[in-house]
Coordinates of C-alpha atoms in Angstrom, one line a residue:
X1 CA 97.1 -118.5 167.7
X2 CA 99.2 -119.2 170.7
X3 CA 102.8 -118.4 170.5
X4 CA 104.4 -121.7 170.3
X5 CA 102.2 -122.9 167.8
X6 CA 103.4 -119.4 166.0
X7 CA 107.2 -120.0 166.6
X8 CA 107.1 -123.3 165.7
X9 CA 105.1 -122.6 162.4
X10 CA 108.1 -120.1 161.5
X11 CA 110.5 -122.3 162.3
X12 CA 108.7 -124.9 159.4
X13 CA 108.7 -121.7 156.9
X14 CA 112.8 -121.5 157.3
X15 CA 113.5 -125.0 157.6
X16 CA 111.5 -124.5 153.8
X17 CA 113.7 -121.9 152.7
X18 CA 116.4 -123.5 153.4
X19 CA 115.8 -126.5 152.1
X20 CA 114.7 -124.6 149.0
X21 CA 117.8 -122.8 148.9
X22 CA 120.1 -125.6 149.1
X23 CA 118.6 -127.5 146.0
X24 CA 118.5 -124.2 144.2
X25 CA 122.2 -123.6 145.1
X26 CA 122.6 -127.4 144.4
X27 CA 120.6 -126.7 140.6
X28 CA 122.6 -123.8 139.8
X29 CA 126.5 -125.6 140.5
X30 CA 125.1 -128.9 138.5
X31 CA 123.9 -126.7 135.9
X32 CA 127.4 -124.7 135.8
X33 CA 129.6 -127.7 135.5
X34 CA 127.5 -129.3 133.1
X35 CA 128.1 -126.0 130.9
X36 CA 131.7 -125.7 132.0
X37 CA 131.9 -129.5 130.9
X38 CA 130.1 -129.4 127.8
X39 CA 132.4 -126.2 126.7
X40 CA 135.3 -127.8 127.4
X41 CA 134.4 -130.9 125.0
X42 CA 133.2 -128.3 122.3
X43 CA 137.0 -126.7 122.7
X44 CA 138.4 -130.1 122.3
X45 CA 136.2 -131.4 119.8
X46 CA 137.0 -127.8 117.5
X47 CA 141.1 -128.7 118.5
X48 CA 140.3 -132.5 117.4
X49 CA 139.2 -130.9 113.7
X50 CA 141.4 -128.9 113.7
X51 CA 144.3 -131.1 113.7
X52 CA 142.1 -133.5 111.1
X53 CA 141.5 -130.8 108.4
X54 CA 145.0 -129.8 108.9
X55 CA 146.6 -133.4 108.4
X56 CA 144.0 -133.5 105.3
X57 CA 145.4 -130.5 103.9
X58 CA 148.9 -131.7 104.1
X59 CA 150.3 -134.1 101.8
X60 CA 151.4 -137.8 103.2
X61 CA 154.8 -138.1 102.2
X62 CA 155.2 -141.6 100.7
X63 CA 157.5 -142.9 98.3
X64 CA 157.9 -145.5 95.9
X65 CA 160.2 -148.1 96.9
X66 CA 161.4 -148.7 93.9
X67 CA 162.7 -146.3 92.2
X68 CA 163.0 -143.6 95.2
X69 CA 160.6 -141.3 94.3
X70 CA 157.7 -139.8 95.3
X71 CA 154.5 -142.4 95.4
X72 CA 151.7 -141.6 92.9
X73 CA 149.3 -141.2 96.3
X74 CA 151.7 -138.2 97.2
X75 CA 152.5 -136.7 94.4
X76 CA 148.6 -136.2 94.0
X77 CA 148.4 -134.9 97.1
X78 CA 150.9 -132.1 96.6
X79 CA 149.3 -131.2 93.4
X80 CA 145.7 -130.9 95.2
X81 CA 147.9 -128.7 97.9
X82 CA 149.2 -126.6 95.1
X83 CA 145.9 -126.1 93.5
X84 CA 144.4 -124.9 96.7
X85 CA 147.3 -122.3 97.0
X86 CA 146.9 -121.2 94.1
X87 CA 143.5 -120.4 94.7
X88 CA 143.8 -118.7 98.2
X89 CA 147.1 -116.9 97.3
X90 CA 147.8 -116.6 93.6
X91 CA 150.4 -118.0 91.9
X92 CA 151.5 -120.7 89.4
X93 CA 153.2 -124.0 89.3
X94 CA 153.8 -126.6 86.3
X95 CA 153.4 -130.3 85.3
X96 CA 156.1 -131.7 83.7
X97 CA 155.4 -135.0 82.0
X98 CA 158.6 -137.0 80.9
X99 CA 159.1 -140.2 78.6
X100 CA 162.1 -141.7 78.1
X101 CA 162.6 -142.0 73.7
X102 CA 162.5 -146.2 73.1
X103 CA 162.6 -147.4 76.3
X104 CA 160.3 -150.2 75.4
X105 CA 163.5 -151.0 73.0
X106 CA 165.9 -150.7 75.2
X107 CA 163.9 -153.0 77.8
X108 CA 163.2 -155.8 74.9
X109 CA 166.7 -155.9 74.0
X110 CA 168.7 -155.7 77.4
X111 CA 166.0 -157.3 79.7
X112 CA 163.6 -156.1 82.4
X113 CA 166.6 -156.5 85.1
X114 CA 168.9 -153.5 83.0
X115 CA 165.7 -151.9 82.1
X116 CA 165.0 -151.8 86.4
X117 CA 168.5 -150.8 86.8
X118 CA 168.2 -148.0 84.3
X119 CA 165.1 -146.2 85.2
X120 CA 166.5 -146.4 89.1
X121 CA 169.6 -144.5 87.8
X122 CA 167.6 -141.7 86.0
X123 CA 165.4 -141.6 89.5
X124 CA 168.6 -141.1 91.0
X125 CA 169.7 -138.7 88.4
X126 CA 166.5 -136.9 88.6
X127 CA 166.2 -136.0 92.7
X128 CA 170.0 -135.3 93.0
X129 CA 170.0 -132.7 89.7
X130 CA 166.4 -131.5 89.4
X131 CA 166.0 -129.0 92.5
X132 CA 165.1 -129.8 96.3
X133 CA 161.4 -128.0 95.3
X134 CA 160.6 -130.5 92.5
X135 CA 158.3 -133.2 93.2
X136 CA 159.0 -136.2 91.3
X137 CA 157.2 -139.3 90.6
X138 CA 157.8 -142.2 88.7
X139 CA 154.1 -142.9 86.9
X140 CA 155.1 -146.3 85.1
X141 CA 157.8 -148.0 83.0
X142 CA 159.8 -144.6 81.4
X143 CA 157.5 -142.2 82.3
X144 CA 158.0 -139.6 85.1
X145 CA 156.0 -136.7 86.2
X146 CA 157.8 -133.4 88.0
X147 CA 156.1 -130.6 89.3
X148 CA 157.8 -127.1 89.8
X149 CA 156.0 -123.8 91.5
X150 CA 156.5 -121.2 88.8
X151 CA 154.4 -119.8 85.9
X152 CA 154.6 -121.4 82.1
X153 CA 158.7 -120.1 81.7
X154 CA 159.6 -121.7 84.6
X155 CA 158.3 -125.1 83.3
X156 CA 160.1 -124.2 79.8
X157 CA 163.7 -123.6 81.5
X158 CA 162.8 -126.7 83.9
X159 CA 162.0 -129.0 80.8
X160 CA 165.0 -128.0 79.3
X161 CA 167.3 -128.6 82.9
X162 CA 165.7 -132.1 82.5
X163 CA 166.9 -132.7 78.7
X164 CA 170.5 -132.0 80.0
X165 CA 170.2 -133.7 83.3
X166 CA 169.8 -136.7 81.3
X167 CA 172.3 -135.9 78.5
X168 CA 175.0 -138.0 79.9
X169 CA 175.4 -141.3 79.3
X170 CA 174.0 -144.1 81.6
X171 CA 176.3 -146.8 82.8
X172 CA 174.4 -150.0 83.4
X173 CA 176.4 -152.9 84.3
X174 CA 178.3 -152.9 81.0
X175 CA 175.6 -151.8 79.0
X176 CA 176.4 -147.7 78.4
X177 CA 173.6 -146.3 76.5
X178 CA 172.8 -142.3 75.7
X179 CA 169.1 -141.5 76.8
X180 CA 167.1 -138.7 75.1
X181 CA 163.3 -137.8 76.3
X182 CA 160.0 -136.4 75.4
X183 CA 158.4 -133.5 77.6
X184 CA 155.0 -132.1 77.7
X185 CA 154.3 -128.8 80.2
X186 CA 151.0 -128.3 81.4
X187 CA 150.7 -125.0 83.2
X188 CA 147.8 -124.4 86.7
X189 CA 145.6 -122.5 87.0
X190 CA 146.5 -120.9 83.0
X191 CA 145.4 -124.2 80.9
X192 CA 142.5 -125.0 83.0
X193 CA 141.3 -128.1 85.6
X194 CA 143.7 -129.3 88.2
X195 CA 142.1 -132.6 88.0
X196 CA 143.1 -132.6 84.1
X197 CA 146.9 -131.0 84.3
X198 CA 148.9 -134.4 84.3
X199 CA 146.6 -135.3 81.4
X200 CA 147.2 -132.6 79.7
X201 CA 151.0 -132.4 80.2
X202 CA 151.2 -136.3 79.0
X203 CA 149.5 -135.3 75.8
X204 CA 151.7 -132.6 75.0
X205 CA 154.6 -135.1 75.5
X206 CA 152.5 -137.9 73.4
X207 CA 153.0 -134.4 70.7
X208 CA 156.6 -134.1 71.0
X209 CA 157.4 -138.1 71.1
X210 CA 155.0 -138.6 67.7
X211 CA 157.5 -136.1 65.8
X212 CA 160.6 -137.9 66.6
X213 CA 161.4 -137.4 70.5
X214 CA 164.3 -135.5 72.2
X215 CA 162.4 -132.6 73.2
X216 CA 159.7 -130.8 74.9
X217 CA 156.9 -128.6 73.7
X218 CA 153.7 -126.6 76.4
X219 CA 150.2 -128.0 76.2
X220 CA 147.8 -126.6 73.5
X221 CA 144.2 -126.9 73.6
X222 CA 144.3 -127.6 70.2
X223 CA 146.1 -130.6 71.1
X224 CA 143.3 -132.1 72.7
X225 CA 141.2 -131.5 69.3
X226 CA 143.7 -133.2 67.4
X227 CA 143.8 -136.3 69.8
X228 CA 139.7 -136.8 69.5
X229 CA 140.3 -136.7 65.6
X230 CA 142.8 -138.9 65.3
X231 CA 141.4 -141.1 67.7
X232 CA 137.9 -141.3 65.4
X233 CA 139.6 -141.8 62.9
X234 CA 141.4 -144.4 63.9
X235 CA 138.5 -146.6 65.1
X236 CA 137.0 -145.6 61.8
X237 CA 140.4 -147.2 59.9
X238 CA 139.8 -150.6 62.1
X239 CA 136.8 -151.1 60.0
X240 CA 137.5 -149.6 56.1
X241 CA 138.5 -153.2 55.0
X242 CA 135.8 -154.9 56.4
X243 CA 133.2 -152.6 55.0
X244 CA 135.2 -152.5 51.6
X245 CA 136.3 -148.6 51.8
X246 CA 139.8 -148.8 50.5
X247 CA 141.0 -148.8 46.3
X248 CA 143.7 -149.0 44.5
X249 CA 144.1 -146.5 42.1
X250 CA 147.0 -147.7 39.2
X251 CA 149.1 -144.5 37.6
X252 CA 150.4 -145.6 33.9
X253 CA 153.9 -145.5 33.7
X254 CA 155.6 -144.5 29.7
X255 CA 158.8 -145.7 28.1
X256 CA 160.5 -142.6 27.1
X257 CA 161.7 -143.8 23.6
X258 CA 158.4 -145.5 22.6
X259 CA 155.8 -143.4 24.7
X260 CA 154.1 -146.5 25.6
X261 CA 152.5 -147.2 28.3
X262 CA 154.3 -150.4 30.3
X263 CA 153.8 -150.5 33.8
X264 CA 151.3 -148.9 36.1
X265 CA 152.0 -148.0 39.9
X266 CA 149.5 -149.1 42.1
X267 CA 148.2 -146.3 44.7
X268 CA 145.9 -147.0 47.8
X269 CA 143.0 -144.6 48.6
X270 CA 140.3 -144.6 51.5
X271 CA 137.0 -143.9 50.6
X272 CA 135.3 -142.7 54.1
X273 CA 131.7 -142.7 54.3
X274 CA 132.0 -138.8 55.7
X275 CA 134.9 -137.5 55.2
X276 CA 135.1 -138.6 51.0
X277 CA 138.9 -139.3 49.8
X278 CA 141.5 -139.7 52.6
X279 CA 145.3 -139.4 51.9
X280 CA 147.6 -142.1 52.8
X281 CA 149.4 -139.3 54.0
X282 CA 147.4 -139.1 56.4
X283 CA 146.0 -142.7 57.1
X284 CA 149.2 -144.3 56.6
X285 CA 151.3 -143.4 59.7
X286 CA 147.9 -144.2 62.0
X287 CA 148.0 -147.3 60.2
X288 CA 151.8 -147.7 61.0
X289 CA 151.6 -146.4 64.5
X290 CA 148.7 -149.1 65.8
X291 CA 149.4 -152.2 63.8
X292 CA 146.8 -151.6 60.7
X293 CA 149.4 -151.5 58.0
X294 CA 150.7 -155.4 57.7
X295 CA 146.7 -156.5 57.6
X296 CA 146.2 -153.2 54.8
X297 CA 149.4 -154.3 53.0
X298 CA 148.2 -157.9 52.5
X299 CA 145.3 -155.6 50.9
X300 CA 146.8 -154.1 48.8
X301 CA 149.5 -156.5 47.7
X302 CA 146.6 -159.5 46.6
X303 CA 144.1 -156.7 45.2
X304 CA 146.9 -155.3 42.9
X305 CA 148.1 -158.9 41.7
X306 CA 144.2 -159.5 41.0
X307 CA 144.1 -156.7 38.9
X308 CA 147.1 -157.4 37.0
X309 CA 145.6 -161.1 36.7
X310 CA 142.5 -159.9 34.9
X311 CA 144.5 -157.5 32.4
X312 CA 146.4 -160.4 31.5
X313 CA 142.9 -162.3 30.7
X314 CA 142.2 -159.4 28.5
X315 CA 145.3 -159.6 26.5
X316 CA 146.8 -156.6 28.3
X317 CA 150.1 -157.6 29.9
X318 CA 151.8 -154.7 32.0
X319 CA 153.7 -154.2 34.9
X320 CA 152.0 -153.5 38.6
X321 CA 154.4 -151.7 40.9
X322 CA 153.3 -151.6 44.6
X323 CA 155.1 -149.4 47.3
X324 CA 154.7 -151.9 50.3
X325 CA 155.2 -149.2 53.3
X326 CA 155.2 -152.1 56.2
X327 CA 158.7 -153.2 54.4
X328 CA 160.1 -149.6 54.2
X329 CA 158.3 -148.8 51.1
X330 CA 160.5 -151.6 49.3
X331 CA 159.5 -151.5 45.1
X332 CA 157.7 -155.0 44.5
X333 CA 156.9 -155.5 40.8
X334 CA 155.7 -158.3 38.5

């Protein structure tokens, strides 16, 4: 091969390497920066969620125009916060559930304006007295829900604080009135679900309100049982007249000089379907309590003068004495 062709053929073998050399310098900074690039979104996609699951995780601090007080949206929050605290570190906090006693009186009887006025002052009353660390929110009209870190005695001496926080008298425009309230404790993670601790805490105040008020009294499971009875029975109550379930029973009353029998008393018995003979003892104050007794009354009242109508037929002609509970148990006799 002659030497030019020779020189010139290696000159076309480094012109190739060089060219080759270049693109595969070229390759290897593209493919750098596209790594360096593509770490540097990873970084700020890991900050990005970061910052999300951190804003999750902590409660949005709203509050409730009204009455100054935590909003319900935030007030959840910070129980979901506690829960998860709870979990990771240990601990305890409580639910306190509060009802003022016959504030639906109060409201009928002053107006809605006072009754505003008055649940803005125990608000008030409430953040100033109750401890920076309480969370408090106002769930609807006279109830309020407070929670406090702390294990099942700190939610007894903070349900008490509460009682005499609102021991003093409120001044409403010139309406002065003395409040008292009902208080139910629910305790986390020592009486169960997160999810069901305001529930619970209400029912143990529903407890404490049924038996006159003014106090407060921790959640027991039992509770729950009792509610699902009552409530069954209840429903069941709705329907005992309709299906015919109820009787009156007449106790014969003596004159004491002539032993004769001259009145009878007239005495009301349920006859369930399950559960045999009920007590008015115990069916009366459900009747009371959700508006049964004036329809069971009327009952009672025309089914005793009906009796009494038939002994006269027969030639027997006696008293009928009916305790009529709707009217305060007020003696009716013919």
């Amino acid at each position: 091969m002659p030497l030019v062709a020779v020189k010139g053929y290696i000159g076309n073998l480094m012109d190739t390497s060089i060219a080759i050399a270049a693109v595969s310098t070229f390759l290897v900074v593209l493919v750098v920066g596209l790594y360096f690039r593509e770490r540097q979104r990873n970084i700020a996609l890991v900050a990005a969620l970061n910052v999300a699951s951190k804003s999750q995780s902590e409660p949005v601090v709203g509050h409730d125009a009204a009455m100054g007080l935590l909003s319900r949206a935030s007030f959840d929050a910070i129980l979901t916060r506690g829960g998860d605290k709870v979990e990771r570190r240990g601990g305890a906090f409580c639910v306190l559930y509060l009802a003022l006693d016959n504030f639906g009186l109060l409201n009928d009887a002053f107006g809605h304006a006072v009754g505003d006025e008055l649940l803005q002052a125990v608000s008030l009353r409430l953040s100033e007295r109750a401890g920076a660390k309480a969370a408090i929110c106002h769930i609807s009209a006279g109830e309020f829900a407070i929670i406090v870190n702390g294990s099942v005695a700190t939610g007894l001496s903070a349900a008490k604080r509460v009682i005499e926080i609102l021991g003093d008298p409120f001044q409403v425009e010139s309406t002065k009135t003395q409040l008292s309230a009902s208080i139910g404790i629910a305790c986390y993670p020592e009486h169960g679900a997160l999810g069901k601790l305001v529930g619970y805490a209400a029912l143990a105040m529903r407890s404490i309100k049924s038996n006159g008020g003014g106090g407060f009294c921790l959640y027991d499971l039992k509770m729950g049982v009792e509610v699902r009875e009552q409530t069954m029975l209840v429903n069941d109550l709705r329907q005992a007249l309709e299906l015919n379930q109820f009787e009156l029973y007449f106790q014969p009353k003596m004159d004491a000089l002539s032993l004769q029998v001259t009145a009878a008393e007239a005495l009301l018995r349920w006859h369930h379907p399950e559960r045999g003979i009920v007590s008015p003892d115990i069916f009366i104050p459900l009747a009371e309590r959700y508006g049964l007794i004036s329809a069971i009354g009327n009952w009672v009242l025309e089914e005793a003068c009906l009796t009494a109508a038939r002994w006269r037929e027969r030639g027997l002609r006696m008293r009928v004495a009916v305790n009529f509970l709707a009217i305060k148990c007020a003696k009716t006799t013919w």
